[in-house]
Coordinates of N, CA and C in Angstrom, one line a residue:
X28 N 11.5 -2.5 -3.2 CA 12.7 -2.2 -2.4 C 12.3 -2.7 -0.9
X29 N 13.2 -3.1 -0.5 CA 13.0 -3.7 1.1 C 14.0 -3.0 1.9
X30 N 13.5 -2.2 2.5 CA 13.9 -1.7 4.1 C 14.4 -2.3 5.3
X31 N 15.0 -2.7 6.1 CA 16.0 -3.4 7.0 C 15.3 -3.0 8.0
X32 N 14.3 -3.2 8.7 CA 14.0 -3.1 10.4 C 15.1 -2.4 11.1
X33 N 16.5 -2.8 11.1 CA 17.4 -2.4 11.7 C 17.2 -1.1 11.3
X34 N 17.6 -1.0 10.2 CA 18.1 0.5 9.9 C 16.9 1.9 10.2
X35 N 15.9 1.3 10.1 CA 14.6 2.4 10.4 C 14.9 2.3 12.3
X36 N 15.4 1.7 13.0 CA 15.6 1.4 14.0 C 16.6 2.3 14.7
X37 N 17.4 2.3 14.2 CA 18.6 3.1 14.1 C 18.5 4.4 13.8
X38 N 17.9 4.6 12.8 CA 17.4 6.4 12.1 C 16.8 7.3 12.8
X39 N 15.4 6.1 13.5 CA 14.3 6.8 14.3 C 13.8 7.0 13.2
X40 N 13.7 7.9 12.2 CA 13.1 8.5 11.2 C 13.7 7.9 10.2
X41 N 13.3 7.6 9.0 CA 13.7 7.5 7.6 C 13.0 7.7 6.5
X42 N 13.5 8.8 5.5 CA 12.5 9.3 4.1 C 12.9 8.4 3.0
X43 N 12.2 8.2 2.7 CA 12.5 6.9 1.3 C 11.5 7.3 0.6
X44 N 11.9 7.2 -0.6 CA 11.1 7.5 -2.5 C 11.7 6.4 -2.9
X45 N 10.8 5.7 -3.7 CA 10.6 4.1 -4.7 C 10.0 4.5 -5.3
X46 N 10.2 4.3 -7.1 CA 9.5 3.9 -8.1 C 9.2 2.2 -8.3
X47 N 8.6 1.9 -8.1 CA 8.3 0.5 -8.6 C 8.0 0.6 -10.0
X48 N 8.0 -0.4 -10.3 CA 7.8 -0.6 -11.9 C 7.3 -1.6 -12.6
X49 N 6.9 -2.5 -11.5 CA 6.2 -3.8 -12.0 C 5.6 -4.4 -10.6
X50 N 4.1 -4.4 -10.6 CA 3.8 -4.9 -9.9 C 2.3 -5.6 -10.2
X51 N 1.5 -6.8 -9.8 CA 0.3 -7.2 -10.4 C -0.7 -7.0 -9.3
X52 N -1.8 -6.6 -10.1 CA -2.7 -5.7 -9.7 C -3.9 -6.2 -10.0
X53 N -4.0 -6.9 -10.8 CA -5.2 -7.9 -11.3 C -5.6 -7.7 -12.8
X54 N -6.1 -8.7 -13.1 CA -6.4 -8.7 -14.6 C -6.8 -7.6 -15.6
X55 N -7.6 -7.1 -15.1 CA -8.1 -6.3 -15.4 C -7.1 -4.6 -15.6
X56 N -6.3 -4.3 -14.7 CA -5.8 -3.2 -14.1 C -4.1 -3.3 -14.8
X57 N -4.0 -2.5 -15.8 CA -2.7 -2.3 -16.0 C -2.1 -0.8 -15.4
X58 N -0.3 -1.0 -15.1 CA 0.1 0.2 -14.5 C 0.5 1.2 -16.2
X59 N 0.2 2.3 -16.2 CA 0.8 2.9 -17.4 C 2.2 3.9 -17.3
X60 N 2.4 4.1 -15.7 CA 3.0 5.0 -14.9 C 3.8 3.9 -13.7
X61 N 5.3 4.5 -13.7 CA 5.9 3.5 -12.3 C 5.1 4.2 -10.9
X62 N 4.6 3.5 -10.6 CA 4.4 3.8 -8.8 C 5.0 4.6 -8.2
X63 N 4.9 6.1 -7.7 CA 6.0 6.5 -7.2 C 5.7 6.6 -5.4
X64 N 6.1 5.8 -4.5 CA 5.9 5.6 -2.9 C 7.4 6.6 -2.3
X65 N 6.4 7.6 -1.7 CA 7.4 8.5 -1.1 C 6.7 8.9 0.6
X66 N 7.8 9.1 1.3 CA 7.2 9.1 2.8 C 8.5 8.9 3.8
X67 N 7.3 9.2 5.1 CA 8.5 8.9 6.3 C 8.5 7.7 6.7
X68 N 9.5 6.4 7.1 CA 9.3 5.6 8.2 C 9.6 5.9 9.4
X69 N 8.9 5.3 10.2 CA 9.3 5.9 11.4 C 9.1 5.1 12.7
X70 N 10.4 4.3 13.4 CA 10.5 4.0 14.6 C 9.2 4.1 16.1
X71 N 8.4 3.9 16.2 CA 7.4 4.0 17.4 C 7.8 2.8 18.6
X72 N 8.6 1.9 18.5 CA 9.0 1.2 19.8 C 8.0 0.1 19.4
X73 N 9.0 -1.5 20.4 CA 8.2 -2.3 20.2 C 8.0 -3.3 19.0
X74 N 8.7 -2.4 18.4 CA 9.1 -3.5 16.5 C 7.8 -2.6 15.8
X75 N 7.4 -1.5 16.1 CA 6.3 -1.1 15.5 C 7.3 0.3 14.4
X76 N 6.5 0.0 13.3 CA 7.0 1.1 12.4 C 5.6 2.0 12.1
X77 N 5.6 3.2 11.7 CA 4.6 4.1 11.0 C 5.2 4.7 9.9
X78 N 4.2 4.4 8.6 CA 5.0 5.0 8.2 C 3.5 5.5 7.3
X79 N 4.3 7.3 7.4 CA 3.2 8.3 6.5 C 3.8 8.5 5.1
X80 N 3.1 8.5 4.6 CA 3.1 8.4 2.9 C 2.7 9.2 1.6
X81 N 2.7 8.9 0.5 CA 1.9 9.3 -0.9 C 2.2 8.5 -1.7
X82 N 1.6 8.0 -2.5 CA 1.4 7.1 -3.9 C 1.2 7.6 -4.7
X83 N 1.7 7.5 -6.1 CA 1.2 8.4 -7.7 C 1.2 7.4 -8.6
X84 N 0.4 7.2 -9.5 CA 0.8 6.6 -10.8 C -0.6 6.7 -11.4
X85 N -0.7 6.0 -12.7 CA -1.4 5.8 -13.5 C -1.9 4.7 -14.0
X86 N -3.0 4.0 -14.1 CA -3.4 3.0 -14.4 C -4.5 2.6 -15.2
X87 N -4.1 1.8 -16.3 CA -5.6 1.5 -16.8 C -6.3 0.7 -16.8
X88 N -7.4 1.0 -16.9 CA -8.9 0.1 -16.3 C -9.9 -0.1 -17.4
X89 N -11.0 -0.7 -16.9 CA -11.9 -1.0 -18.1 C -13.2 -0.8 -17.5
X90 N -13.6 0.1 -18.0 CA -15.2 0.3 -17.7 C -16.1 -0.3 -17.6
X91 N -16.7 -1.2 -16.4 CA -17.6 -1.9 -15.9 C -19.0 -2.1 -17.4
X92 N -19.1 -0.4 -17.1 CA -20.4 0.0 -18.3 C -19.9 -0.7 -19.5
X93 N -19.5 0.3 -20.3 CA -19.4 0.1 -21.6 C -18.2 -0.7 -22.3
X94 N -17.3 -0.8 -21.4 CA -16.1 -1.9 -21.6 C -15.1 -1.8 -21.9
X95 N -14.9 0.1 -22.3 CA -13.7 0.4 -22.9 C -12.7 0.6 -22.0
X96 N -11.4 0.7 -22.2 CA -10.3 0.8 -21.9 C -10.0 2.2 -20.7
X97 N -9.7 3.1 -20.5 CA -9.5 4.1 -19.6 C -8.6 4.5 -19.1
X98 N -7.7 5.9 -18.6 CA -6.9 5.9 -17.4 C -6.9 6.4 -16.9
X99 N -6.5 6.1 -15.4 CA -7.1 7.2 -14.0 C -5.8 7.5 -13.3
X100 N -5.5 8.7 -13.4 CA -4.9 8.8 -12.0 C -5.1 8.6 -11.0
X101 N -3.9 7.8 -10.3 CA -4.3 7.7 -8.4 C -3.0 8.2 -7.6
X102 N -3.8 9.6 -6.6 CA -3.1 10.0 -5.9 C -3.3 9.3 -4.3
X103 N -2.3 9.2 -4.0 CA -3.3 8.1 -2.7 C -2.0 8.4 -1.1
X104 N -2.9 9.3 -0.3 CA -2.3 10.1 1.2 C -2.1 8.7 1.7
X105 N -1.4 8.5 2.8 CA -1.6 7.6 3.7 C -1.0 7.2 5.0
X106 N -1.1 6.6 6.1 CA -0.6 6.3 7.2 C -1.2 4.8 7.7
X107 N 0.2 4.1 8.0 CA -0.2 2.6 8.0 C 0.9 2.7 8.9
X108 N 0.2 1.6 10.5 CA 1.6 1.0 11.0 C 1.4 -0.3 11.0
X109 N 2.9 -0.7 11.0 CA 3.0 -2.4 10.7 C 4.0 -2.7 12.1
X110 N 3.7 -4.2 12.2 CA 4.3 -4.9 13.3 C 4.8 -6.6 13.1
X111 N 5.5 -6.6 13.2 CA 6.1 -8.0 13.4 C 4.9 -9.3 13.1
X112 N 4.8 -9.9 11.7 CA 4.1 -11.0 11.8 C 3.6 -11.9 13.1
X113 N 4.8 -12.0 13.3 CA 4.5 -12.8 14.4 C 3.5 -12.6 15.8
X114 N 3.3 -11.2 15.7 CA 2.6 -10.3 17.2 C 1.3 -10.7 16.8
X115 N 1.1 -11.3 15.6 CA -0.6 -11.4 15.3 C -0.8 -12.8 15.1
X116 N 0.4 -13.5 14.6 CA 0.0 -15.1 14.4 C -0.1 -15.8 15.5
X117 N 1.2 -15.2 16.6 CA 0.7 -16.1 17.9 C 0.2 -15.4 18.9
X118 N -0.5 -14.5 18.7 CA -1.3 -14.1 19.6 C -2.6 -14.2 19.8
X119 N -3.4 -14.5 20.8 CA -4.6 -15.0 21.0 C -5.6 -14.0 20.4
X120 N -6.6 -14.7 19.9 CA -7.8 -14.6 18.9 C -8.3 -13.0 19.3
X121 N -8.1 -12.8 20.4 CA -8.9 -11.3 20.8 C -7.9 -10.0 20.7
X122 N -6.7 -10.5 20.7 CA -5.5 -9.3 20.4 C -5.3 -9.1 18.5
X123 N -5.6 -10.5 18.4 CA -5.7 -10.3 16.5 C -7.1 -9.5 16.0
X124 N -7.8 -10.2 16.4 CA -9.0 -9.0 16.3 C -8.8 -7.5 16.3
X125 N -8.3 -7.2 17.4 CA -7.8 -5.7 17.9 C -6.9 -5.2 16.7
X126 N -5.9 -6.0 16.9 CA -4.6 -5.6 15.7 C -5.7 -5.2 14.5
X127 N -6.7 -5.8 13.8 CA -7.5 -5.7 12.6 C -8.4 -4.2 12.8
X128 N -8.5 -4.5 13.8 CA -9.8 -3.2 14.3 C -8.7 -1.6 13.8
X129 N -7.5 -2.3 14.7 CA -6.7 -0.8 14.4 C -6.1 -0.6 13.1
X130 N -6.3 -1.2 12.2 CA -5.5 -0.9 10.6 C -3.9 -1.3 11.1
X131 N -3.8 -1.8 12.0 CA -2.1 -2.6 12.1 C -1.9 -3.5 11.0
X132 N -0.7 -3.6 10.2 CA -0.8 -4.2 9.5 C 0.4 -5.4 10.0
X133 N 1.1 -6.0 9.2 CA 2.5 -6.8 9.2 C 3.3 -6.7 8.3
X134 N 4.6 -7.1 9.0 CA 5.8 -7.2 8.4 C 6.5 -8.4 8.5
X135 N 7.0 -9.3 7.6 CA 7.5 -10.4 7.4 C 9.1 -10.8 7.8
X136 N 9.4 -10.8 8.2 CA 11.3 -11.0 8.6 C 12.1 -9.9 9.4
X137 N 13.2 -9.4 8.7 CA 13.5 -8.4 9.1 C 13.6 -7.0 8.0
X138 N 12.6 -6.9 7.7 CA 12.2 -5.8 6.3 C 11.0 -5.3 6.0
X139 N 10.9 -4.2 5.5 CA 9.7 -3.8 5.2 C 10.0 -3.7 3.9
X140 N 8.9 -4.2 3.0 CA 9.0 -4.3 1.8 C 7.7 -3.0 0.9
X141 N 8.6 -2.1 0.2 CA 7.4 -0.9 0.1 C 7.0 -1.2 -1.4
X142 N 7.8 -2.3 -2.5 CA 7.2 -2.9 -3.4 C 5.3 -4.2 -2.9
X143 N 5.4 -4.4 -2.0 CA 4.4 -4.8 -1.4 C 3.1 -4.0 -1.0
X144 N 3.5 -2.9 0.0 CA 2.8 -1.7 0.6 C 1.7 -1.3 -0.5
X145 N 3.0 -1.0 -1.7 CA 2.4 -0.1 -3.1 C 1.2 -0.8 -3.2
X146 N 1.4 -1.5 -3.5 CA 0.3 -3.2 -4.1 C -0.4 -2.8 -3.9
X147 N -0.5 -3.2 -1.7 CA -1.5 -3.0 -1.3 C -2.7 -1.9 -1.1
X148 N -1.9 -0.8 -1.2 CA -2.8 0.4 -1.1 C -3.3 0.6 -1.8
X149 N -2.6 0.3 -3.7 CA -3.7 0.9 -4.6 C -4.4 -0.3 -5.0
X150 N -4.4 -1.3 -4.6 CA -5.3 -2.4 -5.0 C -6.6 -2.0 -3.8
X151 N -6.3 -2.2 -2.7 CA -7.5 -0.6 -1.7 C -7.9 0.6 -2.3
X152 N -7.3 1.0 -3.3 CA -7.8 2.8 -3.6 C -8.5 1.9 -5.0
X153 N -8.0 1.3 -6.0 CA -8.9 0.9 -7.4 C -10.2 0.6 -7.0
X154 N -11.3 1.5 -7.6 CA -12.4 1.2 -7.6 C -12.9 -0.2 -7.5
X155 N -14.2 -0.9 -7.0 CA -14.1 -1.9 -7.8 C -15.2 -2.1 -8.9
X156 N -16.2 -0.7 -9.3 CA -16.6 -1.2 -10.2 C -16.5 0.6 -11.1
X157 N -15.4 0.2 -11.7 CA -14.5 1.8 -12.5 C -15.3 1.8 -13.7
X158 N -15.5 3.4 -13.8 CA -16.2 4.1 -14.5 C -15.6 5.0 -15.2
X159 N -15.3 4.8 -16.8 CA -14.9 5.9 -17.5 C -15.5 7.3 -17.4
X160 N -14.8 7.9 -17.4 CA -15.5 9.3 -17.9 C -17.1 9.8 -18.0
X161 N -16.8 9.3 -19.9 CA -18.1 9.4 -20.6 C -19.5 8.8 -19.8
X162 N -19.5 7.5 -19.1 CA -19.7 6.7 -18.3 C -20.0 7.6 -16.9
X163 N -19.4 7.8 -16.5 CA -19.8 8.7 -15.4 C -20.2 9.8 -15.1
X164 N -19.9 10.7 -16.4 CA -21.1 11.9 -16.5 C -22.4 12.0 -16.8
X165 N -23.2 10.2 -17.6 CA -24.1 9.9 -17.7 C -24.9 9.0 -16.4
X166 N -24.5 9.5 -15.4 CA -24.9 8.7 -14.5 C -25.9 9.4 -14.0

């Protein structure tokens, strides 16, 4: 789903819930559960949005160890602000940096896209070397 700049603009505040339902996540990593992205957006001036959050779903993985199949729930908190592509492409090498330092992310046109966001965050929260269960109580 994609969000309109304008309209979070407008709101000041905006609560939005998305199920996504297809999104790629890597070879490895199937969704077994829709994504559910629920939260505030919220206006901060400047073309800057915040937006605080939660992620749910379920996913299955494959045990590094032993190789089998698995699924994990991922509950995943969060707060991310995004800004205007542009404020980081043409801005000099030491303000991009900064932008990186602070977890600022981007936004592409005039939209925030929270089928993207999802992506991103649980492709950040998936382990990268996932351990079943069985597998992890023998550790």
């Amino acid at each position: 789903m994609k969000i309109p700049i304008q309209r979070i603009i407008s709101n000041k505040k905006l609560k939005v819930y998305e199920e996504v339902k297809k999104v790629q996540l890597g070879k490895e990593i199937s969704l077994i559960s829709p994504i559910q992205i629920s939260g505030t957006l919220e206006y901060v001036g400047n073309e800057e949005v915040c937006f605080n959050g939660h992620i749910s779903t379920k996913v299955e993985l494959t045990c590094v160890r032993c190789l089998k199949k698995f699924e994990q729930t991922l509950e995943i908190n969060f707060s991310e602000s995004y800004v205007p592509q542009y404020f980081s492409s043409s801005a000099p090498a030491k303000e991009e940096r900064e932008l990186e330092e602070l977890n600022v992310f981007t936004y592409e046109g005039n939209f925030i896209d929270l089928d993207k966001i999802a992506r991103d965050i649980l492709i950040e929260h998936i382990p990268p070397y996932p351990l079943c269960p069985e597998c992890r109580a023998n550790t």
